[in-house]
Coordinates of C-alpha atoms in Angstrom, one line a residue:
X1100 CA 0.0 0.0 0.0
X1101 CA 1.1 3.5 -0.7
X1102 CA 1.3 6.0 2.2
X1103 CA -1.8 7.7 0.8
X1104 CA -3.7 4.4 0.9
X1105 CA -2.4 3.8 4.4
X1106 CA -3.9 7.2 5.4
X1107 CA -7.2 6.2 3.9
X1108 CA -7.2 3.0 5.8
X1109 CA -6.5 4.9 9.1
X1110 CA -9.4 7.2 8.4
X1111 CA -11.6 4.3 7.6
X1112 CA -10.7 2.5 10.9
X1113 CA -10.9 5.8 12.8
X1114 CA -14.5 6.2 11.7
X1115 CA -15.4 2.8 13.1
X1116 CA -13.5 2.8 16.4
X1117 CA -11.1 4.8 18.6
X1118 CA -7.5 4.0 17.6
X1119 CA -4.8 3.7 20.2
X1120 CA -1.4 5.3 20.0
X1121 CA 1.6 4.0 22.0
X1122 CA 3.3 5.7 24.9
X1123 CA 6.7 7.3 25.3
X1124 CA 10.1 5.7 25.0
X1125 CA 11.9 7.9 27.6
X1126 CA 9.9 6.6 30.6
X1127 CA 10.5 3.0 29.6
X1128 CA 14.2 3.5 28.8
X1129 CA 14.7 5.0 32.3
X1130 CA 13.5 1.7 33.8
X1131 CA 16.5 -0.1 32.3
X1132 CA 18.8 2.1 34.4
X1133 CA 21.5 2.2 31.8
X1134 CA 24.9 3.7 32.6
X1135 CA 27.0 5.6 30.0
X1136 CA 28.5 2.3 28.7
X1137 CA 25.0 0.9 28.5
X1138 CA 24.1 3.7 26.0
X1139 CA 27.2 3.3 23.8
X1140 CA 27.2 -0.5 24.0
X1141 CA 30.9 -0.9 23.0
X1142 CA 30.9 1.8 20.3
X1143 CA 33.4 4.7 20.5
X1144 CA 32.2 8.3 20.7
X1145 CA 33.9 11.5 21.6
X1146 CA 31.2 12.7 24.0
X1147 CA 29.3 11.2 26.9
X1148 CA 26.2 9.4 25.6
X1149 CA 24.3 8.8 28.8
X1150 CA 20.7 9.9 28.3
X1151 CA 20.9 9.8 24.5
X1152 CA 17.8 7.6 24.2
X1153 CA 17.7 7.8 20.4
X1154 CA 21.1 6.3 20.0
X1155 CA 19.7 3.1 21.4
X1156 CA 18.1 2.5 18.0
X1157 CA 21.7 1.7 16.9
X1158 CA 23.4 0.4 20.0
X1159 CA 20.6 -1.4 21.8
X1160 CA 17.9 -2.3 19.3
X1161 CA 16.9 -5.1 21.6
X1162 CA 15.7 -2.6 24.2
X1163 CA 13.8 -0.4 21.7
X1164 CA 12.2 -3.5 20.2
X1165 CA 11.1 -4.7 23.6
X1166 CA 9.4 -1.4 24.3
X1167 CA 7.8 -1.4 20.8
X1168 CA 6.4 -4.9 21.4
X1169 CA 5.2 -4.0 24.9
X1170 CA 3.1 -1.2 23.5
X1171 CA 1.8 -3.5 20.7
X1172 CA 0.9 -6.2 23.3
X1173 CA -0.9 -3.4 25.3
X1174 CA -3.2 -2.8 22.3
X1175 CA -1.5 0.0 20.3
X1176 CA -2.6 0.5 16.7
X1177 CA -0.1 3.3 16.0
X1178 CA 3.6 3.1 16.9
X1179 CA 5.9 6.2 16.8
X1180 CA 9.6 5.8 16.2
X1181 CA 12.1 6.5 19.0
X1182 CA 13.3 9.6 17.2
X1183 CA 12.1 12.5 19.2
X1184 CA 15.6 14.0 19.3
X1185 CA 17.0 12.4 16.2
X1186 CA 17.7 15.7 14.5
X1187 CA 21.1 17.4 13.9
X1188 CA 20.4 20.2 16.4
X1189 CA 19.5 17.9 19.3
X1190 CA 22.1 15.3 18.5
X1191 CA 24.8 18.0 18.4
X1192 CA 24.5 18.0 22.3
X1193 CA 26.0 14.5 22.2
X1194 CA 28.5 15.3 19.4
X1195 CA 26.9 13.1 16.8
X1196 CA 24.9 15.5 14.6
X1197 CA 26.2 13.7 11.6
X1198 CA 24.4 10.5 12.6
X1199 CA 20.9 11.8 12.3
X1200 CA 20.0 10.0 9.0
X1201 CA 21.5 6.7 10.3
X1202 CA 19.6 6.8 13.5
X1203 CA 16.3 7.7 11.9
X1204 CA 16.6 4.9 9.3
X1205 CA 17.5 2.4 12.0
X1206 CA 14.6 3.5 14.2
X1207 CA 12.1 3.3 11.3
X1208 CA 13.2 -0.2 10.2
X1209 CA 13.1 -1.5 13.8
X1210 CA 9.6 -0.1 14.5
X1211 CA 8.4 -1.3 11.1
X1212 CA 9.5 -4.8 11.7
X1213 CA 7.8 -4.9 15.1
X1214 CA 4.6 -3.5 13.7
X1215 CA 4.5 -5.8 10.7
X1216 CA 5.1 -8.8 12.8
X1217 CA 2.1 -7.8 15.0
X1218 CA -0.1 -7.3 11.9
X1219 CA 1.0 -10.7 10.6
X1220 CA -0.1 -12.3 13.9
X1221 CA -3.5 -10.5 13.7
X1222 CA -4.3 -9.2 10.2
X1223 CA -7.7 -7.9 11.3
X1224 CA -5.8 -5.3 13.4
X1225 CA -3.3 -3.5 11.1
X1226 CA -0.6 -1.5 12.8
X1227 CA 0.7 1.8 11.6
X1228 CA 4.2 3.3 12.0
X1229 CA 4.7 7.1 12.3
X1230 CA 8.1 8.9 12.2
X1231 CA 8.3 11.1 15.2
X1232 CA 9.8 14.6 14.9
X1233 CA 10.4 16.5 18.1
X1234 CA 10.6 20.3 18.3
X1235 CA 14.4 20.5 18.7
X1236 CA 15.9 22.6 21.5
X1237 CA 15.9 25.7 19.4
X1238 CA 13.0 28.1 18.7
X1239 CA 12.4 30.2 15.6
X1240 CA 9.8 32.5 17.2
X1241 CA 11.7 33.7 20.3
X1242 CA 15.1 35.1 20.8
X1243 CA 17.3 33.2 23.3
X1244 CA 19.1 36.5 24.1
X1245 CA 17.1 38.9 26.2
X1246 CA 19.3 41.7 25.1
X1247 CA 18.7 41.1 21.4
X1248 CA 15.1 40.3 20.6
X1249 CA 15.8 39.9 16.9
X1250 CA 18.5 37.3 17.4
X1251 CA 17.8 33.7 16.4
X1252 CA 20.1 30.7 17.0
X1253 CA 18.9 29.1 13.8
X1254 CA 17.2 30.3 10.6
X1255 CA 14.0 28.9 9.1
X1256 CA 15.9 27.4 6.1
X1257 CA 18.4 25.7 8.4
X1258 CA 15.6 24.3 10.5
X1259 CA 13.8 23.1 7.4
X1260 CA 16.9 21.4 6.2
X1261 CA 17.5 19.7 9.5
X1262 CA 13.9 18.3 9.5
X1263 CA 14.2 17.3 5.8
X1264 CA 17.3 15.2 6.7
X1265 CA 15.3 13.5 9.5
X1266 CA 12.3 12.9 7.3
X1267 CA 14.3 11.4 4.5
X1268 CA 15.8 8.9 6.9
X1269 CA 12.4 8.0 8.3
X1270 CA 10.9 7.5 4.9
X1271 CA 13.8 5.4 3.7
X1272 CA 13.3 3.3 6.8
X1273 CA 9.7 2.6 5.9
X1274 CA 7.4 4.8 8.1
X1275 CA 3.8 5.3 7.0
X1276 CA 3.4 8.9 8.2
X1277 CA 5.3 11.8 9.7
X1278 CA 4.3 13.0 13.2
X1279 CA 5.3 16.5 14.1
X1280 CA 4.8 16.4 17.8
X1281 CA 5.1 18.4 21.1
X1282 CA 4.9 21.6 19.1
X1283 CA 5.8 24.5 21.4
X1284 CA 6.8 26.9 18.5
X1285 CA 4.4 27.3 15.6
X1286 CA 7.2 28.4 13.3
X1287 CA 9.3 25.3 14.0
X1288 CA 6.2 23.2 13.0
X1289 CA 5.9 25.3 9.8
X1290 CA 9.5 24.4 9.0
X1291 CA 8.8 20.7 9.5
X1292 CA 5.6 20.9 7.4
X1293 CA 7.5 22.6 4.5
X1294 CA 10.3 19.9 4.8
X1295 CA 7.7 17.1 4.6
X1296 CA 6.0 18.8 1.7
X1297 CA 9.3 19.1 -0.2
X1298 CA 10.3 15.5 0.6
X1299 CA 7.0 14.3 -0.7
X1300 CA 7.3 16.4 -3.9
X1301 CA 10.8 15.1 -4.5
X1302 CA 9.6 11.5 -4.2
X1303 CA 6.5 12.1 -6.3
X1304 CA 4.1 10.9 -3.6
X1305 CA 1.6 12.1 -1.0
X1306 CA 3.1 12.2 2.5
X1307 CA 0.5 12.3 5.3
X1308 CA 1.5 14.2 8.4
X1309 CA 0.1 14.2 11.9
X1310 CA 0.5 17.4 14.0
X1311 CA 0.4 17.6 17.8
X1312 CA 0.6 20.8 19.8
X1313 CA 1.9 21.2 23.4
X1314 CA 0.8 23.9 25.8
X1315 CA 3.3 25.8 28.0
X1316 CA 0.9 27.0 30.7
X1317 CA -2.6 26.7 32.0
X1318 CA -3.7 29.7 29.9
X1319 CA -3.8 27.2 27.0
X1320 CA -1.1 28.7 24.8
X1321 CA 2.1 27.4 23.3
X1322 CA 5.5 29.2 23.6
X1323 CA 4.7 31.2 20.5
X1324 CA 1.6 32.5 22.4
X1325 CA -1.0 30.9 20.3
X1326 CA -4.2 29.4 21.6
X1327 CA -5.2 25.9 20.3
X1328 CA -7.7 27.3 17.8
X1329 CA -5.1 29.8 16.5
X1330 CA -2.5 27.1 16.1
X1331 CA -5.0 24.9 14.2
X1332 CA -5.7 27.8 11.8
X1333 CA -1.9 28.1 11.3
X1334 CA -1.5 24.5 10.2
X1335 CA -4.9 23.7 8.8
X1336 CA -3.7 24.4 5.2
X1337 CA -1.5 21.3 5.4
X1338 CA -4.6 19.1 5.9
X1339 CA -3.0 17.0 8.6
X1340 CA -4.1 13.4 8.9
X1341 CA -4.6 14.0 12.6
X1342 CA -4.5 17.1 14.7
X1343 CA -4.3 17.2 18.5
X1344 CA -2.4 17.8 21.7
X1345 CA 0.2 15.9 23.7
X1346 CA 2.6 16.3 26.6
X1347 CA 2.5 19.4 28.8
X1348 CA -0.2 18.3 31.2
X1349 CA -2.3 15.3 32.3
X1350 CA -5.8 14.6 31.0
X1351 CA -7.4 16.8 33.8
X1352 CA -5.6 19.9 32.7
X1353 CA -6.0 19.2 28.9
X1354 CA -9.8 18.7 29.2
X1355 CA -10.9 22.2 28.2
X1356 CA -8.5 22.4 25.3
X1357 CA -9.5 19.0 23.9
X1358 CA -13.1 20.4 24.1
X1359 CA -12.0 23.5 22.3
X1360 CA -10.4 21.7 19.4
X1361 CA -13.1 19.1 18.9
X1362 CA -15.5 21.3 16.8
X1363 CA -12.6 22.9 14.9
X1364 CA -10.7 20.0 13.5
X1365 CA -11.9 18.6 10.1
X1366 CA -10.4 15.2 10.5
X1367 CA -9.1 12.8 13.1
X1368 CA -8.4 14.3 16.6
X1369 CA -5.5 12.7 18.4
X1370 CA -4.6 13.3 22.0
X1371 CA -2.0 11.7 24.2
X1372 CA -1.6 13.3 27.7
X1373 CA 1.0 12.8 30.4
X1374 CA 0.3 10.6 33.4
X1375 CA -0.9 13.6 35.4
X1376 CA 1.5 16.3 36.6
X1377 CA 5.0 15.5 37.7
X1378 CA 5.7 15.4 41.5
X1379 CA 8.5 17.4 43.2
X1380 CA 11.1 14.8 41.9
X1381 CA 9.9 15.0 38.3
X1382 CA 8.2 11.6 38.4
X1383 CA 4.6 10.8 37.4
X1384 CA 2.4 9.2 39.9
X1385 CA -1.0 8.9 38.1
X1386 CA -1.9 5.2 37.9
X1387 CA -3.1 3.6 34.7
X1388 CA -6.7 3.3 36.0
X1389 CA -6.9 7.0 36.7
X1390 CA -5.5 8.0 33.3
X1391 CA -7.9 5.6 31.6
X1392 CA -10.9 6.9 33.5
X1393 CA -10.2 10.5 32.5
X1394 CA -9.6 9.6 28.9
X1395 CA -12.8 7.5 28.8
X1396 CA -14.7 10.7 29.7
X1397 CA -13.3 12.4 26.6
X1398 CA -14.3 9.4 24.5
X1399 CA -17.8 9.3 25.9
X1400 CA -18.1 13.0 25.1
X1401 CA -17.4 12.2 21.5
X1402 CA -14.1 14.0 21.4
X1403 CA -11.6 11.2 20.4
X1404 CA -10.4 9.4 17.3
X1405 CA -6.9 8.5 18.4
X1406 CA -5.7 8.4 22.0
X1407 CA -2.4 7.4 23.7
X1408 CA 0.0 8.4 26.4
X1409 CA 2.9 10.8 26.8
X1410 CA 5.4 11.4 29.6
X1411 CA 5.1 9.0 32.5
X1412 CA 2.8 6.6 30.8
X1413 CA 3.8 2.9 30.4
X1414 CA 2.4 -0.1 28.6
X1415 CA 0.1 -0.6 31.6
X1416 CA -1.4 2.9 30.9
X1417 CA -1.8 2.1 27.2
X1418 CA -3.6 -1.2 28.0
X1419 CA -5.9 0.5 30.5
X1420 CA -6.6 3.3 27.9
X1421 CA -7.3 0.7 25.2
X1422 CA -9.6 -1.2 27.4
X1423 CA -11.4 1.9 28.5
X1424 CA -12.2 3.2 25.0
X1425 CA -13.0 -0.2 23.5
X1426 CA -16.6 -0.1 22.2
X1427 CA -17.0 3.6 22.6
X1428 CA -18.1 5.4 19.4
X1429 CA -15.3 7.5 17.9
X1430 CA -15.7 11.2 17.3
X1431 CA -17.5 12.2 14.1
X1432 CA -16.2 15.1 12.1
X1433 CA -17.4 17.2 9.2
X1434 CA -16.2 19.9 6.9
X1435 CA -16.6 23.4 8.3
X1436 CA -18.5 26.0 6.4
X1437 CA -16.4 28.2 4.1
X1438 CA -14.9 31.2 6.0
X1439 CA -11.8 33.3 6.2
X1440 CA -9.9 31.8 9.1
X1441 CA -7.0 33.8 10.4
X1442 CA -4.5 33.3 13.3
X1443 CA -2.4 35.5 15.3
X1444 CA -2.2 34.9 19.0
X1445 CA -5.9 34.3 18.8
X1446 CA -8.1 32.8 16.1
X1447 CA -10.5 34.8 14.0
X1448 CA -13.1 33.6 11.6
X1449 CA -15.1 35.7 9.1
X1450 CA -18.1 34.2 7.5

């Protein structure tokens, strides 16, 4: 199947039942308690690699595969690659910026193999693989220098090129779609969307993208200052396969913003919250049953097409979520009436 056909299949299934996305890699990798040698696994690098989760796609594929399979066993329909930081900007912190393409290809192939094996075991439940693009640790909208508001650490074209390299590696590795997630800066997301569009054009194919925004405060805005509706207006032109929210908060805090997006999005709505808010030690204490109960409320309100977990969630959370939404009718969507829809910090529509 082509990627466009895979997207049609996802929409078809999403109209029949609520799909389940996997959880994070970081929380699970921490449970292995790897030391620095555990991350490098005998390979030689010039920098300390402890904490470089994405490197494990190359050095410890057995660990990444175990995590993939744990989420599949928990009921996940959609698997994201372990590539949140697999871009040249983020990898530069570990001195391996030049390995971005290699890491993305390895991650995609590994996740593809796990997903295909699960589909072969149960052909009635096809699994999808999405290539995850994180926001990087740079921002195009805000100056990192308080004394120079016009300064930017990276240009739009540089950011676009860095995302393009990552996307090419993921596509060559066999992902179905591209997931632009944890978007705190709308302009960063724009660079990723342009990179995806250019990669698709160069390959002569349609490349479905999924977009997921993250909020930076309880006022319901991202770091760029946009509300969820304004952000949707900013990326709606790309016709994302799914649009939604992830990270930042637990389901309790995200509730009003999922509600706000629900009537706006003309397609699948995807939300994957954290396991509540972190405690004073940065750990997440919300048990699977609580996360599942909160998410089920969204489902029963008719707000969900795809749901999963972000920071602090585990395969146990994903299983509880999958069980909770099973049999609940998915959200129904429709085309909005024609209007001029603009976005600044706030959204504006003129009919």
